[in-house]
Coordinates of C-alpha atoms in Angstrom, one line a residue:
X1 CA 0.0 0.0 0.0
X2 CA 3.1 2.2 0.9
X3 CA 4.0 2.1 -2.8
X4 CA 0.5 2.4 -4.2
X5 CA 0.3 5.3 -2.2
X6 CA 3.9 6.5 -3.4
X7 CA 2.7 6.3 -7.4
X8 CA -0.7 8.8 -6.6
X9 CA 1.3 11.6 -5.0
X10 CA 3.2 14.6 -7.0
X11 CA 7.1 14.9 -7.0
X12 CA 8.0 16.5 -3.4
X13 CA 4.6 15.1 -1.6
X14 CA 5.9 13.2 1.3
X15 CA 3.9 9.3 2.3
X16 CA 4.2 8.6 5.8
X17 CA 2.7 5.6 8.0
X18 CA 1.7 7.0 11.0
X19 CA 1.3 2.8 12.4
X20 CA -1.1 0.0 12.3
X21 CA -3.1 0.9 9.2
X22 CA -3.4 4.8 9.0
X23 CA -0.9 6.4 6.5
X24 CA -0.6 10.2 5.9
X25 CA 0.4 11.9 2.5
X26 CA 2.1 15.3 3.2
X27 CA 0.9 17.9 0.1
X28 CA 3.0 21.3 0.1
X29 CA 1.6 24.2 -1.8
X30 CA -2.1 22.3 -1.4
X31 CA -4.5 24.6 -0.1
X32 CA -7.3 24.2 -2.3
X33 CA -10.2 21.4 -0.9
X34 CA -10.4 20.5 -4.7
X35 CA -7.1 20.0 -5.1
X36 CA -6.4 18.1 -1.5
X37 CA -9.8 15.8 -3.0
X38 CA -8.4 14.8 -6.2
X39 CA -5.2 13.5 -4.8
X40 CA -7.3 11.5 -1.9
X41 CA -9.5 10.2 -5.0
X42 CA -6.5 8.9 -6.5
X43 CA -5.4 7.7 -3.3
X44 CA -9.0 5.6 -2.9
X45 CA -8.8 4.3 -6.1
X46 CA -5.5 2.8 -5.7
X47 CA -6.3 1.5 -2.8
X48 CA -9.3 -0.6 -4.3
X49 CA -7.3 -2.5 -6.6
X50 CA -7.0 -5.9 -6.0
X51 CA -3.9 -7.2 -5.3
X52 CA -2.8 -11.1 -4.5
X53 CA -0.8 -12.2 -1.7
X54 CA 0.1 -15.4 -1.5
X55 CA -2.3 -16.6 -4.2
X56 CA -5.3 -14.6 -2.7
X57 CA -6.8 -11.7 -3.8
X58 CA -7.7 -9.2 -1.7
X59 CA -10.1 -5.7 -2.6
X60 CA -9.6 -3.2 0.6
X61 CA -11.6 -0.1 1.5
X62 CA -10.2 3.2 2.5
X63 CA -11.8 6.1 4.8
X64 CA -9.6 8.8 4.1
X65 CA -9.7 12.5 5.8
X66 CA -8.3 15.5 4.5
X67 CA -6.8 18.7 6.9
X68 CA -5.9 22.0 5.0
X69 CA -4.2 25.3 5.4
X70 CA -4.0 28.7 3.3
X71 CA -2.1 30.5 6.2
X72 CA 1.3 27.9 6.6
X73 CA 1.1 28.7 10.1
X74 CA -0.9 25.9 11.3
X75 CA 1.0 23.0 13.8
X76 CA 2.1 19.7 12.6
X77 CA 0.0 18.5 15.5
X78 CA -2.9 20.6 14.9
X79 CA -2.8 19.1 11.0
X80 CA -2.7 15.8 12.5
X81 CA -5.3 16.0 14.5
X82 CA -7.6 17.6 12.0
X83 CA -7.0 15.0 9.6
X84 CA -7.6 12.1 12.4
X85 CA -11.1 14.0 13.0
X86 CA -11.6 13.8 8.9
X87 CA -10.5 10.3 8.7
X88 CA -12.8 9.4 12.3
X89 CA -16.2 11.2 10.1
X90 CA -15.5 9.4 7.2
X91 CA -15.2 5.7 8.7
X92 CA -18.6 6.9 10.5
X93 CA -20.1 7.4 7.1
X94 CA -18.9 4.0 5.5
X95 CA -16.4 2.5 3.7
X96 CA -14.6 4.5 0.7
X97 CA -15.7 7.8 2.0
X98 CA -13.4 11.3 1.8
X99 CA -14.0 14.0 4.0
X100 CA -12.8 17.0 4.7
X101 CA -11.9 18.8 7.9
X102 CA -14.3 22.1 7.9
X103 CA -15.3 24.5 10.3
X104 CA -18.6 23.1 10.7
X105 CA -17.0 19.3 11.7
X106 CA -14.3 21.0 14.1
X107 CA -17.2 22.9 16.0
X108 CA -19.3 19.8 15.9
X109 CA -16.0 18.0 17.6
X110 CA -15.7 20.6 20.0
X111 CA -19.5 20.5 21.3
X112 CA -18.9 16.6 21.3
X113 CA -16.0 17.3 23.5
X114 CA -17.7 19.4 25.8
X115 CA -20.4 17.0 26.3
X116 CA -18.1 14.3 26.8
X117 CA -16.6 16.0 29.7
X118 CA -20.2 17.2 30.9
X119 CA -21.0 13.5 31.0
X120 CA -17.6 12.3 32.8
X121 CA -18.4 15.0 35.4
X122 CA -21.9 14.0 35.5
X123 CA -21.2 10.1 35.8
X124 CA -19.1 11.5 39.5
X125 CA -22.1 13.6 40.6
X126 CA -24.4 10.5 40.5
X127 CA -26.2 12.4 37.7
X128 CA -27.1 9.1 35.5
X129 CA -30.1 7.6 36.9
X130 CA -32.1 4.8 36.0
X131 CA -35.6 3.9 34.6
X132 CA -37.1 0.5 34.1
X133 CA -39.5 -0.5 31.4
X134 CA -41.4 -3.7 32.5
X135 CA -41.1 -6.4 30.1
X136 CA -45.2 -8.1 30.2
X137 CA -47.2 -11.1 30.3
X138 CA -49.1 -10.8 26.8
X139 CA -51.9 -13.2 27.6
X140 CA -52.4 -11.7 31.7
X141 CA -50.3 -8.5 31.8
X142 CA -47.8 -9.4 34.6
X143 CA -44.6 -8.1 35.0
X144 CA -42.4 -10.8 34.0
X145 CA -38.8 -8.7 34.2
X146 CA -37.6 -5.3 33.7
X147 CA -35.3 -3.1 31.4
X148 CA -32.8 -1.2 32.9
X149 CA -32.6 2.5 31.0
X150 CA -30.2 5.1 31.6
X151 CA -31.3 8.7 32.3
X152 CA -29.2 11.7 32.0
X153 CA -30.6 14.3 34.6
X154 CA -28.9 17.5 35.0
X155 CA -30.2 19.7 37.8
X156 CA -32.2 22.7 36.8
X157 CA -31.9 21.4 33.1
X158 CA -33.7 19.3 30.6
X159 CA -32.7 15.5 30.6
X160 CA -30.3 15.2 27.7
X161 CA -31.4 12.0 25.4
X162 CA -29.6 9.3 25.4
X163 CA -28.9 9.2 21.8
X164 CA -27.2 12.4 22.1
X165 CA -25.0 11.1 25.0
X166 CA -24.6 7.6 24.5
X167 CA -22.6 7.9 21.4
X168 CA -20.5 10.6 22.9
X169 CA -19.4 7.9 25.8
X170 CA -18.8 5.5 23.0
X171 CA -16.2 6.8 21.4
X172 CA -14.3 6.1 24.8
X173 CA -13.6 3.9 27.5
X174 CA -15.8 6.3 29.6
X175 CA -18.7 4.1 28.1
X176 CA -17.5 1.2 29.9
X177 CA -17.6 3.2 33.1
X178 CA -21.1 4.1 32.6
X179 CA -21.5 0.3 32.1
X180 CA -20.0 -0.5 35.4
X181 CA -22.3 2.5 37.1
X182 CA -25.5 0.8 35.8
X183 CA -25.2 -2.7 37.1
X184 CA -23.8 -1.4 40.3
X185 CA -27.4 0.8 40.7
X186 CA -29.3 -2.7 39.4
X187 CA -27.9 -4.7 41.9
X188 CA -28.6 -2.0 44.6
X189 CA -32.3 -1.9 43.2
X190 CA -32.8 -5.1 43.6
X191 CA -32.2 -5.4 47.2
X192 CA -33.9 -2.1 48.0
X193 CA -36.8 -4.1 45.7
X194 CA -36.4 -7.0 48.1
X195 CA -35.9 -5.3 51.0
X196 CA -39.3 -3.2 50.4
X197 CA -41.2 -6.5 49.4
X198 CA -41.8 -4.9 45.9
X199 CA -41.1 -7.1 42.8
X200 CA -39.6 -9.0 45.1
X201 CA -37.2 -11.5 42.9
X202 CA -37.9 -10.2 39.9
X203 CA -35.3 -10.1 37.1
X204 CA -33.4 -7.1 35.4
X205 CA -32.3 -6.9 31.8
X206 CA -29.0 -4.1 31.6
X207 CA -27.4 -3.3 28.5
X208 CA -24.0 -3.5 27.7
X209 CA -21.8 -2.0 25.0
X210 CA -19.3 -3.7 22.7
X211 CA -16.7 -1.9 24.2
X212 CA -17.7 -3.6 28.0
X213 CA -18.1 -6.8 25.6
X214 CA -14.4 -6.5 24.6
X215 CA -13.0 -5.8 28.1
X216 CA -10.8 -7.9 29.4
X217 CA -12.7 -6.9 32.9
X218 CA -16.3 -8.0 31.8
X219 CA -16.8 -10.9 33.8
X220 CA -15.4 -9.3 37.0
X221 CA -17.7 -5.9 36.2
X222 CA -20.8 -7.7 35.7
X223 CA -20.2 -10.1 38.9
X224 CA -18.6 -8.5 41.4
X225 CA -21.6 -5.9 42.0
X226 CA -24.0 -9.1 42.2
X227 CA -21.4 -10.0 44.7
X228 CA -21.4 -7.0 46.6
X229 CA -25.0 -6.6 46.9
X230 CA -25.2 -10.2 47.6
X231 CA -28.0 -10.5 44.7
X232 CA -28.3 -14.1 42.8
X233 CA -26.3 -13.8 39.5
X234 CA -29.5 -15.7 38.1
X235 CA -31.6 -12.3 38.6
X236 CA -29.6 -10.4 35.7
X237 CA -29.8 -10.2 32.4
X238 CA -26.9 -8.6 30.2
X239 CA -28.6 -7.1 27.2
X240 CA -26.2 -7.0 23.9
X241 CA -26.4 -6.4 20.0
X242 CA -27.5 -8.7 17.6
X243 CA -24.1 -8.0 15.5
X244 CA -22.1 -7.9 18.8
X245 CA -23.2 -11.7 19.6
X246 CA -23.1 -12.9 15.8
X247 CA -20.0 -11.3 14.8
X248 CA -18.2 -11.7 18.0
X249 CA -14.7 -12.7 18.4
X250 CA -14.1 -16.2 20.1
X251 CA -12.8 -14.8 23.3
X252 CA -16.7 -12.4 23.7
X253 CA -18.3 -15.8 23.2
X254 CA -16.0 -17.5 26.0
X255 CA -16.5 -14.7 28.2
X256 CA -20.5 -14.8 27.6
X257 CA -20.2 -18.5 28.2
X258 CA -18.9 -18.1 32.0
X259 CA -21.3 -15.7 32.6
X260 CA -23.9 -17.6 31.7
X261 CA -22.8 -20.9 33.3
X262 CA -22.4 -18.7 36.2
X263 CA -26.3 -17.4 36.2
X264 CA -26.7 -14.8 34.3
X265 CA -28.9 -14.4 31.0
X266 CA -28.1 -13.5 28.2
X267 CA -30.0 -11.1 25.8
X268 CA -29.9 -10.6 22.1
X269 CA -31.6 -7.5 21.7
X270 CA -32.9 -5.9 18.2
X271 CA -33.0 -9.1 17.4
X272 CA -33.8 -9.4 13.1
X273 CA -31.4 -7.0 11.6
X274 CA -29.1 -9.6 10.8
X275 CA -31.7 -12.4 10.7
X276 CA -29.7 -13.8 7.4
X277 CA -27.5 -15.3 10.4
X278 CA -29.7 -17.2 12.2
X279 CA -28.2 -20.4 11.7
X280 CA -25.5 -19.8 13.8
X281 CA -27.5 -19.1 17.1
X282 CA -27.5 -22.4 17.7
X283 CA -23.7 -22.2 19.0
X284 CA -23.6 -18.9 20.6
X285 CA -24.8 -18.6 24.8
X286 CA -28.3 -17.0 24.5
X287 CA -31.5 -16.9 26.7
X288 CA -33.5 -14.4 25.5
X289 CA -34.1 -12.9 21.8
X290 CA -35.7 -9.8 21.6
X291 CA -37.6 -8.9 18.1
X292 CA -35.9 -5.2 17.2
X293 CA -39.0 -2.3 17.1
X294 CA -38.8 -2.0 13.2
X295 CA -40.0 -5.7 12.6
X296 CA -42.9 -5.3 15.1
X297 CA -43.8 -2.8 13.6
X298 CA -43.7 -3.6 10.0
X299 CA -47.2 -5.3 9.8
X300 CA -45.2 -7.2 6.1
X301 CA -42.4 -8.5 8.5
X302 CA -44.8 -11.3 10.6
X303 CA -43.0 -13.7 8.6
X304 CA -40.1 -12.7 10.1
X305 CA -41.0 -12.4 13.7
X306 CA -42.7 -16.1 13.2
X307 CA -39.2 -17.7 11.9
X308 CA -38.0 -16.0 15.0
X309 CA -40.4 -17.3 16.7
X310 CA -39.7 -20.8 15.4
X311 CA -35.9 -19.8 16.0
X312 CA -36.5 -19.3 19.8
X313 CA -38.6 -22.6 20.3
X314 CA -36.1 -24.8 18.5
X315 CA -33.2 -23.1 20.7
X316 CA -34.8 -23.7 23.8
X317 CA -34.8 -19.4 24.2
X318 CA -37.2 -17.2 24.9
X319 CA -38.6 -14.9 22.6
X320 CA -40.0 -10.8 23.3
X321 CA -41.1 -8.2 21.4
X322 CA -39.9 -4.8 22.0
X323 CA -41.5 -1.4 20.8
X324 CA -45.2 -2.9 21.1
X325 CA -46.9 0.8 21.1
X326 CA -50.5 -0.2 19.0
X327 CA -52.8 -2.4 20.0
X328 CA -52.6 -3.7 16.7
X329 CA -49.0 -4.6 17.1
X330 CA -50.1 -6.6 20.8
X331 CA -52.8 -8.4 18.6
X332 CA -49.8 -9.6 15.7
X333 CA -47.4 -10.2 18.5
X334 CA -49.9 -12.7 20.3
X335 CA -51.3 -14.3 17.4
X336 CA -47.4 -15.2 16.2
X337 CA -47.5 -17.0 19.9
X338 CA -45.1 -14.8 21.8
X339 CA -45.7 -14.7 25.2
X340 CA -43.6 -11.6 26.3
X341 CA -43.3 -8.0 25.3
X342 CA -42.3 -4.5 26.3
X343 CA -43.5 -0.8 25.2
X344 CA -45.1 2.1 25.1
X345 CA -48.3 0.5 24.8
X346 CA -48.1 -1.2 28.2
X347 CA -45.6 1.0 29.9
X348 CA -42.7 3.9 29.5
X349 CA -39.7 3.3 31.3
X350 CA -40.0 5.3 34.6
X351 CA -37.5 5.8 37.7
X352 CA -38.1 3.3 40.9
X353 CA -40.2 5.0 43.0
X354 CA -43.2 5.7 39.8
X355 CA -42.5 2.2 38.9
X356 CA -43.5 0.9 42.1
X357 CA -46.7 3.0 42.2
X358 CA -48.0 1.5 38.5
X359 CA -46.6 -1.8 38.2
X360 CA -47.1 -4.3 40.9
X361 CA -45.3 -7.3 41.1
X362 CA -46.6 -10.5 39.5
X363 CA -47.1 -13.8 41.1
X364 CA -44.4 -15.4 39.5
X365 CA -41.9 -13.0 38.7
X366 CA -39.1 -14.9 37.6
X367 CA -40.7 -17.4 34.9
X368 CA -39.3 -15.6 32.2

């Protein structure tokens, strides 16, 4: 690629690799965005030619991001890090895509940088609360199990959504520590739960990003709060992506094995966006599929919520729909034969002490 990348550029351009796989091409004189573009589209489309190595042949993708000054008074660093903000946008928006470092993308970075330490001081100050969203009984409306939600609540402010913030923590380890927050407040629910005689022993569903997936420290972060709280392991479930079960590395699947052979569920949530997969279930530790929102709503997907359906009785797992907001969607849901489901049409999430108020507990809590 170093020598592709040598061919594209003009006489006195210097090509760089900065390490792993991120190379930078140095472009004096540049300071027209056309320009800069039509030596990154060269750049692309050298890139995408196959090449064999040792008798395969391999097609690769490049995300490439573009920094640019008219002044010659901007830092290397500053460059740099411009460019690494380009390149960041552009693998956001897909494979093959060039973008360029503007105004508009360095003040969007900067709001996402202030948020990001808005939510890193907020995560201290116990600011991060928790709803729960029952999880129903189609055929008697019991509570089954709940959802754990997080909740950003600043004081004297509107609540800030969490798609606005949860993205922000993504993009950094910090998301992991929100992680660890959230079943550290579960297990503490539970016992106050218990302790209250409220939903006593019911279950809790907490979801957990692919970056908490991919930590070395998973098991201990979702066991040692059960442990501390002396809560059964058996009375949590750990909520994750579709893709980040499927398409998970060996060691996520090991780690999801010993936490399920040590009680704890786990939960394929969105379940149907990669539904062309579904052979492979059969292999992977999984209690619980959830059908994603968009199929239960989609009166032309019941096809697809019966194969899961079928999916889920063949694996021994069980199966609930999520984002049930119509009666309608209640009546399509129970006439596929699924006997669980959460939404707006039975309940929003809501913080502990509402929740109490509006959902008492059912008789046999824990039979999901």
């Amino acid at each position: 690629m170093s020598r592709r990348l040598a061919e594209v550029v003009r006489p006195g351009d210097v090509v760089g690799r900065l390490g792993g796989d991120e190379f930078v091409i140095i472009a004096p004189g540049v300071t027209s965005p056309d320009r800069a573009i039509e030596i990154a589209e060269r750049a692309r489309r050298s890139f995408a030619l196959p090449m064999d190595v040792d008798g395969l042949t391999l097609t690769l993708g490049s995300s490439i991001g573009i920094a640019t000054t008219s002044s010659g008074d901007t830092s290397v660093s500053t460059m740099l890090s411009e460019a690494d903000l380009a390149v960041y946008e552009a693998k956001a928006k897909g494979r093959g895509e060039i973008v360029l470092c503007t105004d508009e993308l360095l003040m969007t970075a900067a709001r996402l940088d202030q948020l990001e330490h808005e939510l890193r001081s907020a995560l201290g100050a116990g600011e991060l609360a928790l709803h729960y969203q029952p999880i129903i009984q189609v055929r008697t409306g019991a509570v089954l199990a709940f959802e754990a939600l997080i909740r950003w609540e600043r004081p004297g402010e509107p609540p800030v959504d969490p798609s606005v913030f949860l993205p922000v923590a993504a993009r950094s380890e910090l998301i992991v520590a929100i992680d660890a927050s959230v079943l550290d407040q579960v297990a503490a629910q539970l016992v106050r739960w218990d302790e209250d005689d409220v939903h006593r022993g019911v279950r809790v569903g907490v979801n957990l990003s692919p970056r908490s997936l991919m930590s070395p420290d998973l098991e201990q972060m979702v066991l040692e709060p059960m442990r501390a709280h002396a809560v059964d392991p058996a009375r949590l479930g750990i909520e994750v992506s579709e893709n980040s079960i499927i398409r998970g590395s060996g060691d996520v699947i090991e780690k999801l094995d010993r936490l399920r052979a040590s009680g704890i569920r786990i939960i394929v949530e969105d379940f149907g966006t990669a539904y062309s997969m579904l052979a492979r279930l059969e292999d992977l530790p999984i209690d619980v599929l959830k059908i994603d929102r968009a199929t239960v709503e989609n009166p032309g997907a019941t096809p697809l919520m019966q194969m899961v359906m079928a999916t889920g009785q063949h694996l021994g797992v069980k199966v609930v729909a999520e984002g049930v907001e119509t009666s309608e969607q209640a009546d399509r849901v129970a006439a596929i034969g699924i006997e669980a489901a959460q939404g707006f049409l039975y309940a929003s999430p809501a913080p502990p002490d509402r929740l109490l108020a509006t959902h008492p507990s059912s008789a046999s809590p824990t039979s999901d």
